[in-house]
Amino acid sequence: MATTERHHFQAEIQQLLDIVIHSLYTDKEIFVRELISNAADACEKLRFLQSSGQTVHQPETPLAISIKTDEKENTITFTDTGIGMTHGEIVENLGTIAHSGTKAFLKQIAEEKKADARLIGQFGVGFYSAFMVAKKVSVFSRSWQPDEQGWHWTSEGAGGYDLEPTADLPRGTRITVHLKDDAKEFARSATVEQIIKRYSNFVQFPIELDGKRLNTVQVIWSRAKTEIKDDDYNEFYQYVGHDHENPLYRLHFTADAPLAIQALLFVPARNFETLGMGRVESEVNLYCRKVLIQARAKGLFPEWLRFLKGVVDSEDLPLNISRESMQDTSLLQKLNKVLTGRFLKFLEEQTEKDAASSEKFYHEYNRFLKEGVVTDFTHKESLGKLLRYESSTTERDKLTSLAEYVKRMATDQKEIYYLLAPNREAAESSPYFEVFRARNLEVLFMYDPWDEFVMEHLYDFDGKPLRAAEKADLNVGEIEREEGALNEDEAKGLAKWLKDTLGDRVGEVRVSQRLVESPAVIVEADKHLTSTMRRILKAAKRSGDTAELGKQDLEINPRHPILLRLEKMRQEDAALAAKVAEQVLDNARVAAGLLDDPRAMLKRLNELLEQVLATKG
Ligand code: ADP
Ligand code: MG
């Protein structure tokens, strides 16, 4: 007659169970994943024993997981042919010695004042999640060790568990969950099938549910690349990515150091954020040896790579403590660093290998790369290499990289110049561009207002400072001075008069060294502010009150006919000259895209036209 042993749960386990039983209401289905994950672990361990030459009980029994639902009995049963447990192991694993994660889980719950069932597996106490749905759990287990025997463990959660020897069990573990009345759905085959497909599709051992093989999708990321067809990859992508198109890119790689990683990453053909779907969330699932640790794993990649989809499988999240390791952010950071570095390298390789696809990638995803430059200091440099712009020397729509720009720089050019403008025409006719044209200096043309901030954050490239064209300290130098240009004194005198006339509407008025065709140009007095930034800041404020943005200076072109005549006119007709001065200022504002309200300007312009017609008529 077998004797039944009565055991108490260790105090912390009992506390944990009370929470699981009474406080976890959401995501109850998690227990299916946890029990399958344990079954897969057990199979994995047996495979390891066999491969290391150990003699195991029933060596012919294939490694597999089978699940049976019973709606009449209200049960769900998980059977595996893995390593099983001895008496000592059952006592140790199922209730006596607290897993180190127990304390952490209890602490988390105490701190957050709420319990999240999805976390339970991460703390290495997944087995107990069964008690979310169970009135009773019954475990039959037979260890792999040839001389062992079977054991039967039962518990109703409260108080403790019973343990008794049982003869004639096959190797492995069978767990029957007797469902509570409010959890009957887990005795329904269709419900359970959905759950298994969601969480355990890539478990590498066959999973059968009520006789039906479920995990048909092959684990492809651990197979050799040469064995995998494009179609396989694409099918897998469509499954994990919930997409109906093929991916634009895929990166399948294995790393051994500093972490063992198998990763299969995809870039969707289209940027979902531009499809009006709002902010996308990373859909990279984290596995440890084919067992899902976390779907849409947080922290695996930086935010700006949230468009990636796929899987990362790392053995360095060890089987037994894997869920705890997820808590260990330094491990996650290490993974993040390796994965991000590898993906950036991949992108760089692609630009060399395949211009067409990398252009498409850039077109779809450049905003993410730019976000990366602004938000992620650690990858700034690699990201800088991926940026592409039109420039004053490229053809329309042909983009160039900063590296190519640097290659074209003359030896005495120290800075990389860029100009923000609404489009190419505006850039080419911008007064800020004149000095560059005159001196034959290349300027990157940027049409996305974000780029201003991107350049500010990137700061330099290949040791060369990035400089906004309007902030460049350049002069047109030795170009021919037109006949009759104002001499230095005249020009300075005119500048002073302009300042007196325009008063507070401008900061300083200076004689410009950078203008060729335009009469005058607006220059932000603040060293860091550009006209584009002012526009953005103004738009963000909407108040019209931009006083705190600092003054705008006016630079005048001493060779321009308007200024030449103005110099004469200010002595002959002060009133008309003042009107012209104001118009020169407003025109410069228009050129810089900074004129707020054209009504006053139009009124003045009409008066000027009247006067012109009157004198000529
Ligand atoms: P974890 O799986 O993170 O270790 P669990 O609470 O899920 O935490 O499981 C506790 C332990 O119980 C496992 O580490 C394992 O030793 C043992 N165990 C659970 N299920 C099985 C099983 N099906 N076969 C063998 N051992 C098991
Ligand atoms: Mg587990």
XYZ file of C-alpha atoms and ligand atoms in Angstrom:
645
model
C 0.000 0.000 0.000
C 1.588 3.261 -1.137
C 1.895 5.937 1.441
C 0.827 9.436 0.608
C 3.095 12.181 1.855
C 1.564 15.475 2.823
C 3.800 18.524 2.181
C 3.416 22.178 2.950
C 4.352 24.812 0.465
C 7.203 26.923 1.539
C 5.892 30.218 2.932
C 6.806 32.371 -0.033
C 5.387 29.891 -2.511
C 2.169 29.863 -0.544
C 2.078 33.646 -0.683
C 2.688 33.546 -4.400
C -0.060 30.997 -4.866
C -2.527 33.118 -2.935
C -1.877 35.960 -5.332
C -2.100 33.735 -8.367
C -5.359 32.221 -7.158
C -7.053 35.366 -5.941
C -5.595 38.350 -7.767
C -4.671 37.432 -11.315
C -7.700 37.919 -13.503
C -6.324 38.910 -16.867
C -4.300 36.964 -19.388
C -5.132 33.662 -17.762
C -4.308 31.894 -20.992
C -0.655 32.475 -20.136
C -0.624 29.219 -18.183
C -0.835 27.295 -21.475
C 2.348 28.947 -22.668
C 4.070 28.351 -19.348
C 3.258 24.655 -19.169
C 4.258 24.127 -22.788
C 7.420 26.064 -22.168
C 8.253 23.779 -19.242
C 7.491 20.728 -21.368
C 9.757 22.040 -24.107
C 12.492 22.750 -21.554
C 12.175 19.181 -20.289
C 12.485 17.819 -23.824
C 15.432 20.080 -24.518
C 17.200 18.817 -21.409
C 16.583 15.210 -22.346
C 17.941 15.828 -25.800
C 21.045 17.266 -24.221
C 21.466 14.224 -21.917
C 21.098 11.857 -24.843
C 23.472 13.787 -27.000
C 26.034 13.737 -24.233
C 25.860 9.941 -24.093
C 23.750 9.351 -20.976
C 21.650 6.230 -20.710
C 18.064 7.332 -20.361
C 14.875 5.482 -19.545
C 12.851 4.561 -22.667
C 15.413 5.922 -25.127
C 13.161 5.090 -28.096
C 10.372 7.385 -26.983
C 10.468 10.424 -29.267
C 10.537 13.882 -27.770
C 7.115 15.418 -28.108
C 4.439 17.407 -26.359
C 0.803 16.443 -26.438
C -2.152 18.283 -25.058
C -5.623 16.910 -24.452
C -8.732 18.829 -23.600
C -11.762 17.226 -22.007
C -14.924 19.277 -21.921
C -16.820 16.651 -19.950
C -14.280 16.496 -17.168
C -13.290 20.170 -17.493
C -9.640 19.378 -17.736
C -6.662 20.149 -19.897
C -3.671 17.828 -19.790
C -0.105 18.502 -20.899
C 2.123 15.513 -21.538
C 5.782 15.557 -22.462
C 8.418 12.894 -22.908
C 11.182 15.038 -21.453
C 13.421 14.476 -18.441
C 10.681 14.103 -15.835
C 11.362 14.572 -12.143
C 12.523 12.413 -9.295
C 10.946 12.629 -5.849
C 13.635 15.048 -4.768
C 13.220 17.188 -7.846
C 9.479 17.399 -7.447
C 9.845 18.526 -3.874
C 12.482 21.000 -4.875
C 10.846 22.368 -8.001
C 7.183 22.308 -7.193
C 6.763 23.956 -3.888
C 9.473 23.634 -1.317
C 12.478 25.667 -2.199
C 11.496 29.080 -3.415
C 12.841 29.967 -6.807
C 14.908 33.067 -6.557
C 12.308 34.750 -8.747
C 9.523 34.274 -6.225
C 10.715 37.054 -4.001
C 11.227 39.348 -6.959
C 7.731 38.620 -8.232
C 6.162 39.299 -4.848
C 8.128 42.493 -4.537
C 7.053 43.660 -7.956
C 3.428 43.038 -7.102
C 3.787 44.847 -3.808
C 5.376 47.825 -5.522
C 3.057 48.064 -8.477
C 0.030 47.303 -6.337
C -1.271 45.178 -9.149
C -0.414 41.828 -10.555
C 0.288 41.188 -14.193
C -0.077 37.542 -15.092
C 2.091 37.982 -18.136
C 5.026 38.673 -15.876
C 4.841 35.450 -13.982
C 6.880 33.438 -16.442
C 9.591 36.048 -16.422
C 10.172 35.402 -12.771
C 10.780 31.687 -13.145
C 7.578 30.690 -11.413
C 5.544 29.903 -14.508
C 4.372 26.548 -13.234
C 2.218 28.222 -10.606
C 0.285 30.143 -13.240
C -1.766 26.960 -13.624
C -3.472 27.928 -10.398
C -5.054 30.933 -12.086
C -7.439 28.531 -13.746
C -7.157 25.360 -11.664
C -9.073 24.089 -8.686
C -6.672 21.212 -8.669
C -3.434 20.382 -10.438
C -2.237 16.845 -10.815
C 1.308 16.036 -11.912
C 2.546 12.588 -12.889
C 6.264 12.455 -13.469
C 8.823 9.763 -14.251
C 12.464 10.763 -14.320
C 14.805 9.880 -17.176
C 17.087 8.060 -14.734
C 16.766 4.321 -15.377
C 16.488 3.262 -11.718
C 13.867 5.764 -10.730
C 10.130 5.383 -10.391
C 7.073 7.515 -11.019
C 5.464 10.035 -8.696
C 2.106 11.663 -8.430
C 1.844 15.179 -7.079
C -1.508 16.855 -6.434
C -2.446 20.188 -5.014
C -5.466 22.388 -4.673
C -3.247 25.356 -4.133
C -4.097 26.200 -0.546
C -2.170 24.526 2.204
C 0.110 22.170 0.404
C 0.384 19.137 -1.836
C 0.273 15.382 -1.689
C 2.953 13.143 -3.120
C 2.769 9.415 -3.692
C 4.696 6.843 -5.703
C 3.073 5.569 -8.877
C 4.074 2.530 -10.901
C 4.333 2.140 -14.655
C 4.582 5.731 -15.794
C 6.255 6.450 -19.126
C 9.254 8.803 -19.086
C 8.348 12.433 -18.749
C 5.642 14.496 -17.141
C 1.886 14.663 -17.427
C 0.095 17.602 -15.885
C -3.671 17.700 -15.621
C -5.293 20.991 -14.794
C -8.780 20.609 -13.311
C -10.401 23.842 -14.370
C -12.341 26.211 -12.201
C -15.877 26.955 -13.320
C -14.908 30.345 -14.701
C -12.089 28.857 -16.758
C -13.989 26.196 -18.649
C -12.973 27.722 -21.956
C -9.569 26.082 -21.561
C -11.198 22.700 -21.921
C -12.255 23.704 -25.431
C -9.977 22.512 -28.158
C -10.564 25.509 -30.443
C -9.691 28.024 -27.727
C -6.538 26.222 -26.782
C -5.496 25.861 -30.388
C -5.558 29.641 -30.806
C -3.451 30.132 -27.719
C -0.867 27.593 -28.746
C -0.603 29.069 -32.218
C -0.079 32.481 -30.737
C 2.570 31.602 -28.216
C 4.189 28.330 -29.047
C 4.226 27.977 -32.774
C 7.973 27.834 -32.929
C 8.584 25.299 -30.196
C 10.943 22.873 -31.815
C 9.238 19.733 -30.566
C 6.031 18.533 -32.157
C 2.963 19.802 -30.325
C -0.228 17.838 -30.706
C -3.584 19.030 -29.495
C -6.239 16.332 -29.234
C -4.385 14.323 -31.822
C -3.832 17.220 -34.221
C -0.325 18.434 -35.004
C -0.255 22.176 -34.456
C 3.141 23.730 -34.913
C 3.480 23.306 -38.636
C 5.457 26.466 -39.159
C 9.058 25.354 -39.080
C 11.624 26.952 -36.899
C 13.646 28.456 -39.653
C 15.987 30.815 -37.914
C 18.215 28.072 -36.576
C 18.549 26.351 -39.926
C 21.471 26.943 -42.241
C 20.825 29.810 -44.629
C 21.704 27.663 -47.609
C 18.837 25.312 -46.804
C 16.216 28.006 -46.705
C 14.389 29.152 -49.799
C 13.206 32.700 -50.369
C 9.645 31.446 -50.234
C 10.226 29.965 -46.788
C 11.570 33.252 -45.536
C 8.720 35.195 -47.050
C 6.076 32.894 -45.655
C 7.639 33.126 -42.255
C 7.799 36.899 -42.500
C 4.155 37.171 -43.434
C 3.311 35.040 -40.436
C 5.355 36.927 -37.848
C 4.866 40.307 -39.478
C 1.133 40.053 -40.071
C 1.813 41.364 -43.530
C 0.609 40.178 -46.893
C 3.563 41.529 -48.826
C 7.085 40.240 -48.969
C 9.642 42.093 -46.887
C 11.982 44.683 -48.354
C 14.961 43.322 -46.450
C 15.779 40.325 -44.398
C 18.791 39.777 -42.226
C 19.475 36.276 -40.983
C 22.517 36.002 -38.823
C 24.215 34.051 -36.096
C 26.622 35.405 -33.552
C 28.622 33.575 -30.908
C 30.281 36.399 -29.077
C 29.721 38.370 -26.950
C 26.332 36.636 -26.929
C 24.991 33.574 -28.671
C 22.336 34.934 -30.974
C 20.317 33.665 -33.879
C 18.299 36.409 -35.426
C 16.003 36.670 -38.363
C 14.953 40.249 -38.903
C 12.744 41.790 -41.538
C 12.064 45.263 -42.835
C 8.520 45.559 -44.205
C 8.213 46.814 -47.762
C 6.222 49.782 -46.536
C 6.587 52.012 -43.563
C 3.436 51.324 -41.605
C 3.623 54.630 -39.789
C 2.998 56.528 -42.996
C -0.036 54.385 -43.687
C -1.964 56.210 -41.024
C -1.654 53.387 -38.538
C -0.069 55.510 -35.862
C 3.102 54.656 -34.094
C 4.171 51.087 -34.782
C 5.410 48.827 -32.051
C 8.398 46.599 -32.459
C 7.358 43.156 -33.534
C 10.484 41.271 -32.768
C 9.847 38.246 -30.597
C 12.462 37.057 -28.203
C 13.098 33.347 -27.933
C 15.411 31.272 -25.924
C 16.060 28.026 -27.711
C 12.856 28.240 -29.665
C 10.703 28.926 -26.651
C 9.017 32.251 -26.748
C 10.252 34.416 -23.916
C 8.524 37.593 -24.917
C 6.450 38.546 -27.893
C 7.099 42.110 -29.109
C 10.037 42.196 -26.788
C 10.596 45.582 -25.238
C 14.092 46.964 -25.129
C 15.561 44.540 -27.615
C 16.099 47.359 -30.108
C 16.210 51.122 -29.766
C 12.914 52.893 -30.381
C 13.950 54.175 -33.779
C 14.179 50.581 -35.026
C 10.583 49.894 -34.098
C 9.722 49.065 -37.704
C 11.651 45.787 -37.499
C 9.867 42.469 -37.380
C 11.122 38.977 -36.766
C 12.710 36.859 -34.091
C 15.771 36.892 -31.931
C 16.776 33.676 -30.256
C 19.508 33.775 -27.666
C 20.784 30.816 -25.730
C 22.308 33.205 -23.271
C 18.916 33.507 -21.710
C 19.467 30.132 -20.038
C 16.580 27.695 -19.809
C 16.019 27.661 -16.108
C 16.529 31.253 -15.284
C 15.471 32.660 -18.601
C 12.485 34.566 -17.320
C 14.521 36.077 -14.581
C 17.241 37.051 -16.952
C 14.740 39.171 -18.770
C 14.682 41.248 -15.648
C 18.379 41.648 -15.928
C 18.539 44.752 -18.051
C 22.259 44.537 -18.595
C 21.690 41.359 -20.582
C 19.005 43.093 -22.572
C 21.282 46.050 -23.174
C 23.995 43.737 -24.403
C 21.568 42.098 -26.805
C 20.363 45.506 -27.924
C 23.880 46.680 -28.625
C 24.876 43.629 -30.641
C 21.643 43.535 -32.623
C 21.581 47.238 -33.406
C 25.224 47.272 -34.444
C 24.701 44.282 -36.684
C 21.617 45.744 -38.305
C 23.346 49.059 -38.985
C 26.240 47.218 -40.569
C 23.760 45.340 -42.703
C 22.187 48.592 -43.898
C 25.577 49.956 -44.809
C 26.395 46.813 -46.775
C 23.112 47.054 -48.617
C 23.839 50.558 -49.828
C 26.961 49.221 -51.491
C 25.356 46.060 -52.800
C 22.018 47.148 -54.097
C 21.298 50.767 -54.898
C 17.666 50.238 -55.873
C 16.548 48.562 -52.667
C 18.544 50.853 -50.452
C 16.968 53.853 -52.156
C 13.590 52.362 -51.473
C 14.572 51.704 -47.892
C 15.754 55.256 -47.473
C 12.609 56.619 -49.012
C 10.416 54.631 -46.616
C 12.464 54.825 -43.450
C 14.674 57.916 -43.492
C 12.586 59.523 -40.767
C 13.454 56.637 -38.425
C 17.147 57.007 -39.137
C 16.882 60.724 -38.465
C 15.014 60.065 -35.257
C 17.915 57.800 -34.362
C 20.459 60.558 -34.909
C 18.480 62.884 -32.671
C 17.629 60.418 -29.905
C 20.382 57.820 -29.870
C 23.803 59.224 -29.242
C 25.509 55.819 -29.325
C 24.663 55.085 -32.956
C 24.903 58.602 -34.301
C 28.017 57.940 -36.296
C 26.768 54.866 -38.111
C 23.491 56.594 -38.749
C 25.260 59.597 -40.210
C 26.731 57.328 -42.853
C 23.259 56.326 -43.956
C 21.871 59.803 -44.487
C 21.308 60.895 -48.087
C 20.559 64.306 -49.574
C 20.378 66.150 -52.821
C 23.156 68.651 -53.217
C 24.090 71.598 -55.369
C 26.278 69.286 -57.448
C 23.918 66.326 -57.791
C 21.188 66.048 -60.335
C 17.641 66.546 -59.196
C 16.379 63.544 -57.177
C 19.825 62.003 -57.016
C 20.907 61.645 -53.432
C 24.422 61.743 -52.126
C 25.933 60.604 -48.854
C 27.971 62.678 -46.465
C 30.936 60.428 -47.208
C 30.675 61.168 -50.916
C 30.395 64.857 -50.151
C 33.546 64.707 -48.053
C 35.378 62.984 -50.893
C 34.509 65.851 -53.206
C 35.621 68.556 -50.760
C 38.593 70.656 -51.767
C 41.536 70.316 -49.407
C 41.043 73.776 -47.944
C 37.332 73.258 -47.260
C 36.914 72.592 -43.579
C 33.163 72.301 -43.154
C 30.221 70.445 -44.649
C 27.540 72.910 -45.697
C 23.827 72.341 -45.795
C 20.878 74.488 -46.689
C 17.288 73.973 -45.616
C 14.730 74.962 -48.213
C 11.270 73.881 -49.270
C 12.575 72.422 -52.546
C 15.421 72.528 -55.023
C 14.306 75.726 -56.786
C 14.048 77.545 -53.492
C 17.481 76.307 -52.442
C 19.122 77.365 -55.668
C 17.590 80.820 -55.600
C 18.159 81.336 -51.900
C 20.287 84.375 -51.005
C 22.160 82.100 -48.608
C 23.283 79.976 -51.532
C 24.835 82.845 -53.521
C 28.216 82.808 -51.865
C 28.476 79.034 -52.372
C 27.684 79.314 -56.044
C 30.192 82.126 -56.412
C 32.900 80.118 -54.687
C 31.974 76.793 -56.230
C 31.336 75.137 -52.886
C 28.998 72.169 -52.655
C 25.959 72.529 -50.411
C 23.646 69.726 -49.310
C 20.035 70.631 -49.977
C 17.572 69.522 -47.316
C 13.840 69.720 -47.791
C 12.653 68.100 -44.561
C 12.436 70.555 -41.638
C 13.585 67.735 -39.355
C 16.952 67.826 -41.020
C 17.886 71.012 -39.253
C 17.686 69.217 -35.905
C 19.302 66.133 -37.352
C 22.310 68.188 -38.425
C 22.461 69.928 -35.061
C 22.622 66.562 -33.306
C 24.933 64.910 -35.760
C 27.202 67.915 -35.279
C 30.026 66.640 -37.451
C 30.869 63.908 -39.895
C 34.238 62.343 -40.460
C 35.718 65.075 -38.301
C 34.220 67.860 -40.413
C 31.761 70.194 -38.697
C 28.328 70.426 -40.264
C 27.445 74.039 -40.935
C 24.149 75.631 -41.891
C 24.739 77.659 -45.058
C 23.317 80.775 -43.473
C 25.750 80.403 -40.575
C 28.812 79.876 -42.743
C 31.558 82.408 -42.271
C 32.299 82.908 -45.951
C 32.701 85.791 -48.335
C 32.468 86.013 -52.066
C 36.072 87.137 -52.090
C 37.713 88.123 -55.306
C 34.716 88.282 -57.586
C 34.584 91.259 -59.895
C 33.258 94.361 -58.250
C 30.698 95.946 -60.447
C 31.266 99.479 -61.588
C 29.959 101.951 -59.122
C 29.731 99.669 -56.136
C 29.569 101.552 -52.870
C 32.927 102.084 -51.298
C 33.509 100.961 -47.753
C 32.577 104.253 -46.127
C 29.468 104.738 -48.223
C 28.330 101.190 -47.501
C 28.884 101.606 -43.754
C 27.068 104.925 -43.809
C 24.121 103.376 -45.595
C 24.039 100.474 -43.118
C 23.943 102.910 -40.221
C 21.152 104.914 -41.824
C 19.189 101.708 -42.437
C 19.506 100.731 -38.806
C 18.322 104.189 -37.709
C 15.421 104.040 -40.124
C 14.312 100.468 -39.387
C 14.848 100.810 -35.649
C 13.670 97.838 -33.604
C 12.563 95.873 -36.605
C 16.111 94.597 -37.070
C 19.083 93.780 -34.903
C 22.213 94.971 -36.641
C 22.549 96.107 -40.212
C 25.872 95.083 -41.783
C 27.594 95.176 -45.110
C 27.440 91.650 -46.503
C 30.374 89.703 -47.882
C 28.253 86.856 -49.108
C 25.721 88.320 -51.498
C 25.993 88.330 -55.258
C 22.520 88.788 -56.705
C 20.263 89.598 -53.790
C 20.058 93.117 -52.388
C 19.907 91.982 -48.778
C 19.588 88.928 -46.575
C 18.279 88.145 -43.099
C 20.780 86.605 -40.713
C 19.789 85.306 -37.309
C 21.759 87.092 -34.628
C 21.671 83.995 -32.415
C 24.605 81.778 -33.255
C 22.513 78.605 -33.025
C 19.293 79.724 -34.602
C 18.597 79.389 -38.310
C 15.667 80.702 -40.273
C 14.194 77.213 -40.586
C 14.394 76.690 -36.868
C 12.750 80.030 -36.262
C 9.940 79.004 -38.586
C 9.459 75.718 -36.745
C 9.579 77.330 -33.324
C 7.150 79.991 -34.428
C 4.747 77.439 -35.820
C 4.964 75.489 -32.600
C 4.108 78.564 -30.582
C 1.361 79.952 -32.777
C 1.292 83.053 -30.622
C 3.150 85.298 -33.006
C 5.257 86.310 -30.079
C 8.756 85.374 -31.030
C 10.542 88.172 -29.225
C 12.483 85.705 -27.102
C 13.911 84.063 -30.193
C 16.323 86.949 -30.505
C 16.941 89.561 -33.163
C 17.391 89.149 -36.860
C 20.207 91.068 -38.482
C 20.130 92.448 -41.995
C 23.076 92.196 -44.335
C 23.147 94.385 -47.412
C 24.822 93.868 -50.776
C 26.942 96.995 -51.555
C 27.031 96.083 -55.258
C 23.319 95.807 -55.767
C 21.632 98.595 -57.827
C 18.852 98.981 -55.254
C 21.346 99.784 -52.541
C 23.361 102.042 -54.848
C 20.304 104.130 -55.650
C 19.056 104.017 -52.103
C 22.306 105.573 -50.980
C 21.592 108.531 -53.283
C 17.912 108.726 -52.531
C 18.285 108.891 -48.768
C 19.790 112.337 -49.247
C 17.219 113.457 -51.854
C 13.910 112.038 -50.631
C 14.117 110.722 -47.069
C 10.458 109.643 -46.914
C 10.587 107.565 -50.088
C 13.988 106.135 -49.104
C 12.557 105.001 -45.750
C 9.740 103.223 -47.550
C 12.227 101.461 -49.832
C 14.348 100.499 -46.819
C 11.371 98.809 -45.198
C 10.567 97.030 -48.413
C 14.159 95.780 -48.714
C 13.833 94.334 -45.215
C 10.515 92.679 -45.959
C 11.799 91.247 -49.221
C 14.694 89.688 -47.355
C 12.172 88.223 -44.940
C 10.166 86.766 -47.769
C 13.318 85.179 -49.180
C 14.002 83.618 -45.779
C 10.407 82.435 -45.510
C 9.889 84.593 -42.456
C 7.327 87.192 -43.388
C 4.339 86.676 -41.131
C 1.770 89.093 -42.362
C 2.089 90.399 -45.910
C -0.700 92.991 -45.576
C 1.453 95.896 -44.398
C 4.055 94.962 -46.976
C 1.499 94.907 -49.804
C 0.109 98.267 -48.833
C 3.610 99.742 -48.955
C 4.426 97.994 -52.194
C 1.347 99.495 -53.806
C 2.359 102.956 -52.658
C 5.819 102.431 -54.131
C 4.341 101.286 -57.436
C 2.134 104.351 -57.499
C 5.156 106.562 -57.016
C 7.147 104.770 -59.728
C 4.299 105.156 -62.177
C 3.815 108.790 -61.226
C 7.456 109.723 -61.866
C 7.645 107.737 -65.120
C 4.230 108.798 -66.278
P 11.057 27.846 -14.734
O 10.505 27.051 -15.869
O 11.323 29.261 -15.128
O 12.204 27.230 -14.064
P 8.605 27.073 -13.531
O 7.854 27.528 -12.346
O 7.859 27.129 -14.820
O 9.920 27.929 -13.631
O 9.072 25.600 -13.305
C 9.771 25.251 -12.155
C 10.612 24.023 -12.339
O 9.804 22.849 -12.305
C 11.350 23.930 -13.639
O 12.558 24.623 -13.589
C 11.580 22.427 -13.771
O 12.725 22.042 -13.056
C 10.367 21.855 -13.111
N 9.383 21.477 -14.112
C 8.248 22.117 -14.397
N 7.575 21.488 -15.389
C 8.321 20.412 -15.743
C 8.177 19.341 -16.717
N 7.135 19.322 -17.557
N 9.147 18.421 -16.773
C 10.209 18.474 -15.945
N 10.407 19.438 -15.028
C 9.469 20.396 -14.907
Mg 8.759 27.509 -16.738
